[in-house]
mmCIF file of C-alpha atoms and ligand atoms in Angstrom:
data_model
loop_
_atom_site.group_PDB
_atom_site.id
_atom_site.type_symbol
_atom_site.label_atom_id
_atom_site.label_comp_id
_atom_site.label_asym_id
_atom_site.label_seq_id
_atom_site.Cartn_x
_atom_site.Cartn_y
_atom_site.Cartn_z
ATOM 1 C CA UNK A 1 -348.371 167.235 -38.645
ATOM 2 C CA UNK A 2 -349.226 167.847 -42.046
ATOM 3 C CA UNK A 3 -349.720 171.382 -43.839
ATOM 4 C CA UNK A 4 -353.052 172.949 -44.450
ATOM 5 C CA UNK A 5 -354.087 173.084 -47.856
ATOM 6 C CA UNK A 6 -353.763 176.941 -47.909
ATOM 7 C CA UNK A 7 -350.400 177.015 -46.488
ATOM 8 C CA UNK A 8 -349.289 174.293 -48.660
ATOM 9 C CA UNK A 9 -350.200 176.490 -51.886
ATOM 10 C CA UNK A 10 -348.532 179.499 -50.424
ATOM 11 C CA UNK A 11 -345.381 177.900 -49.251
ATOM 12 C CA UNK A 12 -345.267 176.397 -52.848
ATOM 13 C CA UNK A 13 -345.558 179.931 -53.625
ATOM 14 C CA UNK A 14 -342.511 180.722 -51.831
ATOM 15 C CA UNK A 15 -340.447 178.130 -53.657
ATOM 16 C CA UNK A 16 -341.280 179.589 -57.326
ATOM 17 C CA UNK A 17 -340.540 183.067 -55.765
ATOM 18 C CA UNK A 18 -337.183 181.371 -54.695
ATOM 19 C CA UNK A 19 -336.174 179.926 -57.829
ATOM 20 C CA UNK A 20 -336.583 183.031 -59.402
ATOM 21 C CA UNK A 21 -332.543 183.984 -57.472
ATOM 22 C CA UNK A 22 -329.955 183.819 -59.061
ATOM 23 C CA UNK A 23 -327.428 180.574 -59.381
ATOM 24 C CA UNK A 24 -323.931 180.455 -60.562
ATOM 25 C CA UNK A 25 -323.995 179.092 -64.476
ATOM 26 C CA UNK A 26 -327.832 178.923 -63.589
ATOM 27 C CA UNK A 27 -327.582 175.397 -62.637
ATOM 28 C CA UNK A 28 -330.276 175.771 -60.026
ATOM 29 C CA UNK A 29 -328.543 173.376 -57.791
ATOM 30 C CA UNK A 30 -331.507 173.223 -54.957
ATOM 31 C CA UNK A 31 -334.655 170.914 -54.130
ATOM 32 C CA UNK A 32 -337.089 172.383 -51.602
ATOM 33 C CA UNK A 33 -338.915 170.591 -48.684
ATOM 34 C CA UNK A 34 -341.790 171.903 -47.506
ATOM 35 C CA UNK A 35 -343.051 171.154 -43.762
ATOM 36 C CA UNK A 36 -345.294 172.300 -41.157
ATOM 37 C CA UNK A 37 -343.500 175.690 -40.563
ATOM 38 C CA UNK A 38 -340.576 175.538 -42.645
ATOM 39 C CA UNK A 39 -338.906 175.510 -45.965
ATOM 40 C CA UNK A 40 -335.600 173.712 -46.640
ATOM 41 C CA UNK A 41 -333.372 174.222 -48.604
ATOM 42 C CA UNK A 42 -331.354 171.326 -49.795
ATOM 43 C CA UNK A 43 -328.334 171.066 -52.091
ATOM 44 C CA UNK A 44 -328.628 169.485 -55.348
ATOM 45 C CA UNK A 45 -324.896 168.102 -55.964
ATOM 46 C CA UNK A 46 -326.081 166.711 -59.111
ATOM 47 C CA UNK A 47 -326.158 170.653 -60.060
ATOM 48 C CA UNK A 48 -322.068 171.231 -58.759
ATOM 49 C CA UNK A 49 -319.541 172.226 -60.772
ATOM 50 C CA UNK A 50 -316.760 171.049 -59.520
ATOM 51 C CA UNK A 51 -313.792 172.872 -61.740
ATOM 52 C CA UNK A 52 -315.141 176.751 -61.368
ATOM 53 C CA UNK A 53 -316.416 175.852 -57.517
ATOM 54 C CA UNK A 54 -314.096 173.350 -55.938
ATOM 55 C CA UNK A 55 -315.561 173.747 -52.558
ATOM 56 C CA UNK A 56 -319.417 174.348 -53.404
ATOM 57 C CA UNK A 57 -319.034 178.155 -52.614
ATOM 58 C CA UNK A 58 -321.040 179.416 -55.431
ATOM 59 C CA UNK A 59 -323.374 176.465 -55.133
ATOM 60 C CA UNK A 60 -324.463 177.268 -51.372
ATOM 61 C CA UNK A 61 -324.220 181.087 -52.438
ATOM 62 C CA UNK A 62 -326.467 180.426 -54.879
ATOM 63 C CA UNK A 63 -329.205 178.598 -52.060
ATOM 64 C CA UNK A 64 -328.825 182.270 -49.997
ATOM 65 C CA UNK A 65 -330.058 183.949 -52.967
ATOM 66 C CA UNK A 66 -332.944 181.237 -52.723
ATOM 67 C CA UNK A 67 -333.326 182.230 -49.237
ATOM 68 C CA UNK A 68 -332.997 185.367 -49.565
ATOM 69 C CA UNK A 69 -336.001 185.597 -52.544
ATOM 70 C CA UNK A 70 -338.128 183.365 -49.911
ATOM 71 C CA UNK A 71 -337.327 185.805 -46.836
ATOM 72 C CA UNK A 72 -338.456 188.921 -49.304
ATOM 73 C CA UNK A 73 -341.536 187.311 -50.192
ATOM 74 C CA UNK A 74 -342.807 185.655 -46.581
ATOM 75 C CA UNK A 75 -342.618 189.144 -45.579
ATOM 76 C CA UNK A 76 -344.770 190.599 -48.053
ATOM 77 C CA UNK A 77 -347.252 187.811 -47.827
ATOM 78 C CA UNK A 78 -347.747 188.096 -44.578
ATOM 79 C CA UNK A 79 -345.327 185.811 -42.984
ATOM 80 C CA UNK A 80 -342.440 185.809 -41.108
ATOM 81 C CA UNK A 81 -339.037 184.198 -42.381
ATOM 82 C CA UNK A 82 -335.787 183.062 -40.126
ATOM 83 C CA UNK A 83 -333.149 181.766 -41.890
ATOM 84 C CA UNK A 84 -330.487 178.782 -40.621
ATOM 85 C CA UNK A 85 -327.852 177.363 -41.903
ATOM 86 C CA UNK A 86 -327.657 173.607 -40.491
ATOM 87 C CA UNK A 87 -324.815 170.627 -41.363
ATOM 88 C CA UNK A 88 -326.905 167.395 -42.097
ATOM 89 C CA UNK A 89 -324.260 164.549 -42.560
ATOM 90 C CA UNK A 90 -321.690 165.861 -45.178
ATOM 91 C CA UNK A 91 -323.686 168.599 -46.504
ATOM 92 C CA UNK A 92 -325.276 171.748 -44.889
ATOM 93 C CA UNK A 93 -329.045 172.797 -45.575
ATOM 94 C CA UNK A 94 -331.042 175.781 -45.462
ATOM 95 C CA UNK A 95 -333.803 176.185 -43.334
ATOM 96 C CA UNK A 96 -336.556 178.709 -43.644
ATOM 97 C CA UNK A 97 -338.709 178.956 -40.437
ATOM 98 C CA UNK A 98 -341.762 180.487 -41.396
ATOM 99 C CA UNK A 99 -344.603 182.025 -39.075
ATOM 100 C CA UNK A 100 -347.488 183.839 -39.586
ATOM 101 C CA UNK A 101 -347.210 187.574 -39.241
ATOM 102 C CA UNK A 102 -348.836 190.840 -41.141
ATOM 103 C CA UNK A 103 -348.309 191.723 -44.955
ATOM 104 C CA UNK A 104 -345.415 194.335 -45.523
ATOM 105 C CA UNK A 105 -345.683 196.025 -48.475
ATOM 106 C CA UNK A 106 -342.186 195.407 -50.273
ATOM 107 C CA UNK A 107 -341.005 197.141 -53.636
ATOM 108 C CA UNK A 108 -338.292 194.431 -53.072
ATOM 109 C CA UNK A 109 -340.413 191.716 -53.725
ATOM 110 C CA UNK A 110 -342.039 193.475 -56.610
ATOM 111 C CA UNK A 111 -338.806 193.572 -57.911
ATOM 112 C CA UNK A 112 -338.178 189.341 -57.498
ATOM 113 C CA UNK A 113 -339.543 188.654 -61.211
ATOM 114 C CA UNK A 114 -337.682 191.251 -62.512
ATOM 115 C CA UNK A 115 -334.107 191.384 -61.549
ATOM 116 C CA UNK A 116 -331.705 189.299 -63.348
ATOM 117 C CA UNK A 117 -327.959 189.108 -64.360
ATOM 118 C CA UNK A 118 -327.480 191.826 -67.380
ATOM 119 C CA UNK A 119 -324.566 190.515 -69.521
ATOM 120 C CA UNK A 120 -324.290 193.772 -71.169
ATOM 121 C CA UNK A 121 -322.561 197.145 -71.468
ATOM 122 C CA UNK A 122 -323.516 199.882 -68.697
ATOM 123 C CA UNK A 123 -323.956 203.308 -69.452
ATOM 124 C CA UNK A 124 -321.447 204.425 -66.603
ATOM 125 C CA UNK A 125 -323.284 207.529 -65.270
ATOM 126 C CA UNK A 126 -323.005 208.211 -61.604
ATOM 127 C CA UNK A 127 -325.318 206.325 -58.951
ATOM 128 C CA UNK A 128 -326.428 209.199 -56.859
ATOM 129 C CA UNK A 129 -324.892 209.135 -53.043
ATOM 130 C CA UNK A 130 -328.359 208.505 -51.337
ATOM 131 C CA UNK A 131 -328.801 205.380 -53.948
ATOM 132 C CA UNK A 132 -325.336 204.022 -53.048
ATOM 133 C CA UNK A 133 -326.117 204.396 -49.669
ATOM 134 C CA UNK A 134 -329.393 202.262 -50.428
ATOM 135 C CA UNK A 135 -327.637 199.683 -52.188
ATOM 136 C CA UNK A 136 -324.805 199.419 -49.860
ATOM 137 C CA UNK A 137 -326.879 199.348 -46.997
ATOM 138 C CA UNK A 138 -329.022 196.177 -48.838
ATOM 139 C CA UNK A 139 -325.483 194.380 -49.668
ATOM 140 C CA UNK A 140 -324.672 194.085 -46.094
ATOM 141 C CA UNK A 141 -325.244 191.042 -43.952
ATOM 142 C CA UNK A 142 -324.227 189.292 -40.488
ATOM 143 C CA UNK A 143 -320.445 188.796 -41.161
ATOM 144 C CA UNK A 144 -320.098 190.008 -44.960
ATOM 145 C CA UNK A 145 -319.788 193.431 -45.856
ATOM 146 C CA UNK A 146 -319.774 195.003 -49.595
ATOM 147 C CA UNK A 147 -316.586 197.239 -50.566
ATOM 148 C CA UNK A 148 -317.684 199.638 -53.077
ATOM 149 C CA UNK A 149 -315.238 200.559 -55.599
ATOM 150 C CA UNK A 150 -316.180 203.589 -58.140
ATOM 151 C CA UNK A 151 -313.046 205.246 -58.896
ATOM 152 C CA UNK A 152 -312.106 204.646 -62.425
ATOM 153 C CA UNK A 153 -308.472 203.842 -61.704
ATOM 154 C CA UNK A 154 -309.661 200.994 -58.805
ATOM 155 C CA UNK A 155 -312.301 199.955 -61.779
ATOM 156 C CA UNK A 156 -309.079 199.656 -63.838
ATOM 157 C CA UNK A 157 -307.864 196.930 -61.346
ATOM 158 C CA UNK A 158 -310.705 195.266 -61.031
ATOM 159 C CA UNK A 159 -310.837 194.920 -64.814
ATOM 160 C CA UNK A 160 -307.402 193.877 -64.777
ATOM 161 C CA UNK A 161 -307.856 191.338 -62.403
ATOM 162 C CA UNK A 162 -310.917 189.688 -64.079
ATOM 163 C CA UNK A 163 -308.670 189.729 -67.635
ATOM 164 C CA UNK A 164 -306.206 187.801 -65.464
ATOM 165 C CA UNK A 165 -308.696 185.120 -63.879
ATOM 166 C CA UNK A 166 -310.482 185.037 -67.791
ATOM 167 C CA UNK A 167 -307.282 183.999 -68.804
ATOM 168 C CA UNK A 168 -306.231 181.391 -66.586
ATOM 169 C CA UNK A 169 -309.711 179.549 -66.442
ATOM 170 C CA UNK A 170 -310.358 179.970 -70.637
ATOM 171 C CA UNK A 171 -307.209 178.227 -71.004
ATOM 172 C CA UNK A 172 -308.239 175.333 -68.944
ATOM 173 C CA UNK A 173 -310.095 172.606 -71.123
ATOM 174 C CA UNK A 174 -311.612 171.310 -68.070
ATOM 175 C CA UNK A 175 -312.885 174.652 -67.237
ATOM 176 C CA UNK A 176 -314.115 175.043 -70.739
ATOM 177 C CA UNK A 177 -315.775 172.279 -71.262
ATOM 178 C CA UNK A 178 -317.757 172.675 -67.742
ATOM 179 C CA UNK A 179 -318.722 175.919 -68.762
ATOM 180 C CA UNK A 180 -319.889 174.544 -72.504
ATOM 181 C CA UNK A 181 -321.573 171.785 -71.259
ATOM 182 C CA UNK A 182 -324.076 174.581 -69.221
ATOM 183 C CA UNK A 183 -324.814 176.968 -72.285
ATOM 184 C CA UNK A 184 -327.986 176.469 -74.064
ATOM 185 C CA UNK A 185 -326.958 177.520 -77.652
ATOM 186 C CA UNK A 186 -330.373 177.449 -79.055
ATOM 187 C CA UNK A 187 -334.220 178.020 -77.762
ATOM 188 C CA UNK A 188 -335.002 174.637 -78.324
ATOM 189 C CA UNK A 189 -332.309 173.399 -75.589
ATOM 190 C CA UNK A 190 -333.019 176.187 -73.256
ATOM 191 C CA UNK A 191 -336.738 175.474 -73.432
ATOM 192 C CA UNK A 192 -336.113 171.942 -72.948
ATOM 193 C CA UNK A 193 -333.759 171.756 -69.976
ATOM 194 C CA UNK A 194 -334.686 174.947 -68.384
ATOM 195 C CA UNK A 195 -331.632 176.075 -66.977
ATOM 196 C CA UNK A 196 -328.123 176.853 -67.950
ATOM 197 C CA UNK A 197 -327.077 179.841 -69.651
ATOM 198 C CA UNK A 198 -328.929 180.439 -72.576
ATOM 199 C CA UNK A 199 -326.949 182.503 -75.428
ATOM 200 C CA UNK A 200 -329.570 184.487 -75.807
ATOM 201 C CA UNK A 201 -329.165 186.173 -72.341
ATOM 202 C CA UNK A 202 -325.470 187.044 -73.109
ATOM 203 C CA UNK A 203 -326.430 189.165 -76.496
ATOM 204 C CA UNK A 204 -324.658 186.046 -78.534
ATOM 205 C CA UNK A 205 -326.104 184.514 -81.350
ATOM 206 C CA UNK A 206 -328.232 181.464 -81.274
ATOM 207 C CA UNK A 207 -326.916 178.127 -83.464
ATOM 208 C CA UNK A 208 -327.088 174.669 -83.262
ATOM 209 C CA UNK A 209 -324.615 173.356 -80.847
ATOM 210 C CA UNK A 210 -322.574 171.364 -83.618
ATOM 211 C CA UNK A 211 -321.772 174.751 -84.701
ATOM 212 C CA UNK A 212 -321.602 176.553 -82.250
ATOM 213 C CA UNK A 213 -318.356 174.049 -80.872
ATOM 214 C CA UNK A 214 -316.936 174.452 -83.848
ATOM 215 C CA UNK A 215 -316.656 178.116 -83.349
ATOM 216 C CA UNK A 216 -316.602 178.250 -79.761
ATOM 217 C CA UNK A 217 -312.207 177.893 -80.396
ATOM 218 C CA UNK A 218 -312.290 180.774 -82.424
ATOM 219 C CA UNK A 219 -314.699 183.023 -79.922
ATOM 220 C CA UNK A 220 -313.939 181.642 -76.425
ATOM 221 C CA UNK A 221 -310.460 182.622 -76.285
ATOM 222 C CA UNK A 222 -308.807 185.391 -73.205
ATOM 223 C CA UNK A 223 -308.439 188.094 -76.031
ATOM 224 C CA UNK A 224 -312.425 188.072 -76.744
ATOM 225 C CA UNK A 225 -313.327 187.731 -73.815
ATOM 226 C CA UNK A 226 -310.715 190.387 -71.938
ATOM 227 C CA UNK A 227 -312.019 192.737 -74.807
ATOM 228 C CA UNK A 228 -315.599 192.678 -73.925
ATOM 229 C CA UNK A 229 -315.286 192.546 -70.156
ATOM 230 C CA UNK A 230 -312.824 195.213 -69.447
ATOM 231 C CA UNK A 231 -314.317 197.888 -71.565
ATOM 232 C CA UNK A 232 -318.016 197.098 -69.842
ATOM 233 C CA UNK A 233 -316.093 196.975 -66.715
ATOM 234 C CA UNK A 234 -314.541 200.467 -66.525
ATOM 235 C CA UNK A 235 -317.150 202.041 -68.224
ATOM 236 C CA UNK A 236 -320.086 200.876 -65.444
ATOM 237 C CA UNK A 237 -320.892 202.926 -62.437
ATOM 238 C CA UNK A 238 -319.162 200.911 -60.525
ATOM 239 C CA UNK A 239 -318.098 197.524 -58.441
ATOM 240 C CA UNK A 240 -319.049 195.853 -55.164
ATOM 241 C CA UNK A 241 -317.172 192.725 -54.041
ATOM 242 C CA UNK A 242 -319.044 191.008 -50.834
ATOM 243 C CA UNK A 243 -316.478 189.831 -48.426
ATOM 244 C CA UNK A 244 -317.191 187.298 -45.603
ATOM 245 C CA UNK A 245 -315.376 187.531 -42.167
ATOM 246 C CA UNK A 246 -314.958 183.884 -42.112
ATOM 247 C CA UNK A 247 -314.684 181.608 -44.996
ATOM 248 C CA UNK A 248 -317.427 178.816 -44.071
ATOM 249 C CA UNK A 249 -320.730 177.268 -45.479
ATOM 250 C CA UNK A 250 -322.962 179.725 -43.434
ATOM 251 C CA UNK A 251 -320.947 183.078 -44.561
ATOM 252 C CA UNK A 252 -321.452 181.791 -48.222
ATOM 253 C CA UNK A 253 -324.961 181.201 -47.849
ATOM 254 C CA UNK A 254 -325.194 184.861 -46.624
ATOM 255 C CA UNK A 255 -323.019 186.087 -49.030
ATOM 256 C CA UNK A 256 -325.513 184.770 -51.513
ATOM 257 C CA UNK A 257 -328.298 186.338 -49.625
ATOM 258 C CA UNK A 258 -326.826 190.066 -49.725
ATOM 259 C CA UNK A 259 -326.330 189.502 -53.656
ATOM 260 C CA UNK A 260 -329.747 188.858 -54.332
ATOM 261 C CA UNK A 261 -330.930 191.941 -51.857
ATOM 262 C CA UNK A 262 -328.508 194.003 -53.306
ATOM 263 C CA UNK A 263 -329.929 192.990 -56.779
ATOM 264 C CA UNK A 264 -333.493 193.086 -56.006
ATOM 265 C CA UNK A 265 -332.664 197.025 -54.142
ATOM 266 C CA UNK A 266 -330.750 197.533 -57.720
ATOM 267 C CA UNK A 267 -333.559 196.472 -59.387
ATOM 268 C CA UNK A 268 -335.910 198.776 -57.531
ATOM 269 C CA UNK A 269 -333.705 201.555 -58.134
ATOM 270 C CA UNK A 270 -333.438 200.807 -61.965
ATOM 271 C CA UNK A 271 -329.806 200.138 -61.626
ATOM 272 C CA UNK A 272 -328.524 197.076 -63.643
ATOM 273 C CA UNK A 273 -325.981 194.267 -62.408
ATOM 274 C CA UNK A 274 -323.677 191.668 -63.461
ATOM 275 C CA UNK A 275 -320.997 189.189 -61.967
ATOM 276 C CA UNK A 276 -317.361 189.053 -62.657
ATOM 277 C CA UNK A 277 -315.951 186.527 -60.240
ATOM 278 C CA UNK A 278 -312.706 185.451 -62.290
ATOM 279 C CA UNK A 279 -310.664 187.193 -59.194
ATOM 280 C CA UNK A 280 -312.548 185.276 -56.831
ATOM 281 C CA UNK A 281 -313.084 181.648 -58.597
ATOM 282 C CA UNK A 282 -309.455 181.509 -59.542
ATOM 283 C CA UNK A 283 -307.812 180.039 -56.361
ATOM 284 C CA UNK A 284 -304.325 181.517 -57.082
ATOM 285 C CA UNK A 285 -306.061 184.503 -57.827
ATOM 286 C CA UNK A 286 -308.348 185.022 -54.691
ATOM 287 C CA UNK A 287 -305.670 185.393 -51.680
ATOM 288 C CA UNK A 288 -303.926 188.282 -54.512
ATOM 289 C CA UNK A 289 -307.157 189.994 -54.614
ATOM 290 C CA UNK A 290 -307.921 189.653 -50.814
ATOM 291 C CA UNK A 291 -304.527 191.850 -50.358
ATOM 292 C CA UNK A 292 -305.265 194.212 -53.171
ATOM 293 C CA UNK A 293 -308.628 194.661 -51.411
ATOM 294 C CA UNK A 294 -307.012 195.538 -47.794
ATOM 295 C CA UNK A 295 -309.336 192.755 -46.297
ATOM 296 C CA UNK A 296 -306.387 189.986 -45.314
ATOM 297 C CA UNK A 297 -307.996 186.428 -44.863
ATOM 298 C CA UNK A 298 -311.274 187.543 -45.614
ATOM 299 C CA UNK A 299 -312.757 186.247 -48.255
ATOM 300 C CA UNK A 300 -314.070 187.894 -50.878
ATOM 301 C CA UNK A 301 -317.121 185.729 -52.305
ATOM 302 C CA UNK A 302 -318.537 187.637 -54.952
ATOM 303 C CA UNK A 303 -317.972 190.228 -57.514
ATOM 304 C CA UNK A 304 -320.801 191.801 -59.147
ATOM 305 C CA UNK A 305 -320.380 195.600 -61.762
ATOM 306 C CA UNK A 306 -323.429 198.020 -61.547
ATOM 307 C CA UNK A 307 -324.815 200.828 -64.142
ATOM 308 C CA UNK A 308 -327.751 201.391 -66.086
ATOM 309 C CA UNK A 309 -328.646 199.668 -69.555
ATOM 310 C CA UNK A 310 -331.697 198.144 -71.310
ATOM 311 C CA UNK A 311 -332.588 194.865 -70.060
ATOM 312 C CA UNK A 312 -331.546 191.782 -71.836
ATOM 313 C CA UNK A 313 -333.722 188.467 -72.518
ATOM 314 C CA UNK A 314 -334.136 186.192 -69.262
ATOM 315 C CA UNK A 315 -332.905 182.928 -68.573
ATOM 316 C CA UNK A 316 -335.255 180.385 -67.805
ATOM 317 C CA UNK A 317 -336.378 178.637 -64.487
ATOM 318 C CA UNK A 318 -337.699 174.726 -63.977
ATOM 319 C CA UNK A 319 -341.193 174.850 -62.569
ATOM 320 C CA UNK A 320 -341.786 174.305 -59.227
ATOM 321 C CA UNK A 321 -342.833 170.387 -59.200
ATOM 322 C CA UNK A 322 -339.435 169.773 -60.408
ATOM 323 C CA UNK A 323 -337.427 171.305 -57.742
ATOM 324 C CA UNK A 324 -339.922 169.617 -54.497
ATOM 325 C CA UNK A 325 -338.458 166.994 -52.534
ATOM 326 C CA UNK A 326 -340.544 164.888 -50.702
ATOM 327 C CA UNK A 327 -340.389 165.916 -46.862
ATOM 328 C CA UNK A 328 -337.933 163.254 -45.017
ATOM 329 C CA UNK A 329 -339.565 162.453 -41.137
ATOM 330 C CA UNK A 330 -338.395 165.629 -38.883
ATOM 331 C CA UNK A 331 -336.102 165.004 -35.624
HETATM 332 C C1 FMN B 401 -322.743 182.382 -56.896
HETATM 333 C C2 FMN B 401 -322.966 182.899 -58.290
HETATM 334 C C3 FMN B 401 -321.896 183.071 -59.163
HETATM 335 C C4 FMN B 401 -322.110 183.580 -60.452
HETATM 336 N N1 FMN B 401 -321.012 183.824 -61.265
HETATM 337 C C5 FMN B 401 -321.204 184.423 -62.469
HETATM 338 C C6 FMN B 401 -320.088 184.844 -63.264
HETATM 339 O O1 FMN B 401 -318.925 184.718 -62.868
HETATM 340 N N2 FMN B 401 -320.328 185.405 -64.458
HETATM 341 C C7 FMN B 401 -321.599 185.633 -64.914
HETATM 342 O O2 FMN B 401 -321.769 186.172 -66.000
HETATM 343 N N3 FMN B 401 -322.684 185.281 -64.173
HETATM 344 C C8 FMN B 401 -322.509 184.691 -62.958
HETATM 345 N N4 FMN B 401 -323.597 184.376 -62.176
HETATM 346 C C9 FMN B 401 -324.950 184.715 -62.659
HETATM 347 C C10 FMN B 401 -325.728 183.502 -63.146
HETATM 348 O O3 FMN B 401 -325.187 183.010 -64.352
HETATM 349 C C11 FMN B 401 -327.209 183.893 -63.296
HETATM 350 O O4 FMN B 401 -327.737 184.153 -62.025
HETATM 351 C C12 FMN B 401 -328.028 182.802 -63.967
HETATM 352 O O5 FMN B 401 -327.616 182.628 -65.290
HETATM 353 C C13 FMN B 401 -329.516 183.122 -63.960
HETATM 354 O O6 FMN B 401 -329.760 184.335 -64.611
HETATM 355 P P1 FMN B 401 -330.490 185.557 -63.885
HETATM 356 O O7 FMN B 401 -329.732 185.845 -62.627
HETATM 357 O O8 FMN B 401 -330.422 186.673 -64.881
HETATM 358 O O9 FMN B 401 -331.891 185.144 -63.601
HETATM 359 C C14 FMN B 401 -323.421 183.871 -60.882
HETATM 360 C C15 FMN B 401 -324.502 183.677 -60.008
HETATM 361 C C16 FMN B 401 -324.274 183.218 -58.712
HETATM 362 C C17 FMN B 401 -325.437 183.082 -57.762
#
């Protein structure tokens, strides 16, 4: 059956509302299939980066923040969103199931166009309790649960456990140069490939990329790095590292989807956020942390500091007829 005109435009709706999530190095590694009464979510492998996510956590993370966008959205347009994860040959997919229901009025997806990743010192005031609850309460999903850290001697740990992961990936060429070969260094290239991380959006400078690797040596080293992150670590409000009960495909995918409600609840709240998964990209690292934590074989997915600050510029998006797949005949 093919989709009515109407429903076609909104569900293409959805998919720009998706893309709008966040996505590790913002490699927006997804295509979207739109049927009859779904949305899929497919894995673009192309988009993997295969020395900071051996095993394509962050990658299918990054489709439940997708998801989770779409889910927001539905709702407030008036339609109903289930979410599955499915295997489909050697690679899982996500499926949006979408019905009709009543508009919900959602400062949540108010907040989709808004949110983003702020790569910048917090001002480290206290959350209040009620807004922690909030935020807590949005972080939490079937099978992962957010730890809140906001003591500044646990925010010590943290930030000495992200100085140990910087450490061990910036002295990895391979890690380096997968991590170069994803910044944008100048307007030009971020307007022309639409993705990646755009200097801009970290507060650097902007330079043409022959000069910008020949300094890279001198300004991508552990010691710069360790002395911007742990100062803008134990100065914000505070941490929450999402943990999943069991360490599979569909746990990432929801690990990706309480990220992006925590972030859009953040957003609503005017509290800003920003990753630091060293500790939990590092595999030597991860099963350390994982003890320090208390949580055993958990595993903790993601690692995000919250506090209040300006905003910074955005990162870009590819439009929406670049990310469609054609629809492949349904079982
Ligand atoms: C699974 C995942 C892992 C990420 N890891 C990091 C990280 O370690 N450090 C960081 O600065 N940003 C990280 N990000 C944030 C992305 O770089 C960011 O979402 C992307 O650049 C798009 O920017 P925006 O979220 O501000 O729209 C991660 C995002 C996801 C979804």
């Amino acid at each position: 059956m093919s989709t009515s005109r109407e429903t076609r435009a909104l569900f293409e709706s959805l998919v720009a509302d998706a893309t709008m999530a966040a996505s590790s190095h913002n490699t927006q590694p997804w295509r979207f299939e739109i049927s009859e009464e779904r949305i899929r979510i497919l894995p673009d492998f192309a988009r993997r980066c295969s020395v900071v996510d051996p095993d394509d956590h962050h990658l299918y993370a990054s489709l439940g923040c997708a998801a989770e966008n779409m889910v927001v959205a539905a709702a407030a347009k008036g339609w109903e969103a289930a979410v599955e994860v499915r295997s489909s040959g050697n690679a899982h997919v996500v499926e949006v199931m979408l019905k009709p229901g009543t508009p919900v009025a959602s400062p949540l997806a108010d907040a989709i166009a808004r949110r983003q990743c702020t790569r910048a010192a917090f001002e480290g005031r206290q959350v209040s309790a009620d807004e922690l609850a909030l935020i807590q309460r949005a972080a939490s999903g079937a099978g992962v649960s957010p730890i809140l850290i906001t003591e500044r001697a646990k925010l010590e740990s943290v930030a000495d456990w992200v100085a140990q992961g910087n450490t061990a990936q910036l002295r990895d060429p391979r890690w380096r140069e997968e991590l170069i070969s994803w910044i944008r260094f100048s307007e030009r290239e971020a307007r022309r490939s639409l993705d990646g991380l755009w200097s801009r959006t970290s507060g650097n400078p902007e330079m043409p990329r022959v000069l910008s690797r020949l300094l890279l040596p001198l300004v991508l080293t552990p010691r710069s790095q360790n002395r911007k992150d742990v100062p803008w670590i134990t100065g914000s409000s505070g941490v929450l590292v999402f943990v999943s009960d069991v360490d599979d495909v569909a746990h990432w995918v929801e690990a990706g989807r309480c990220y992006e409600r925590f972030a859009l609840q953040a957003t609503v709240l005017g509290i800003r956020n920003a990753f630091i998964n060293p500790p939990v990209e590092v595999g030597a690292l991860r099963s350390q942390f994982a003890t320090w934590l208390g949580v055993g074989s958990k595993r903790p997915d993601l690692v995000v500091r919250f506090g209040y600050s300006p905003e910074m510029p955005r990162a870009l998006r590819r439009p929406v007829g670049e990310v469609l797949a054609t629809a492949s005949r349904q079982e």
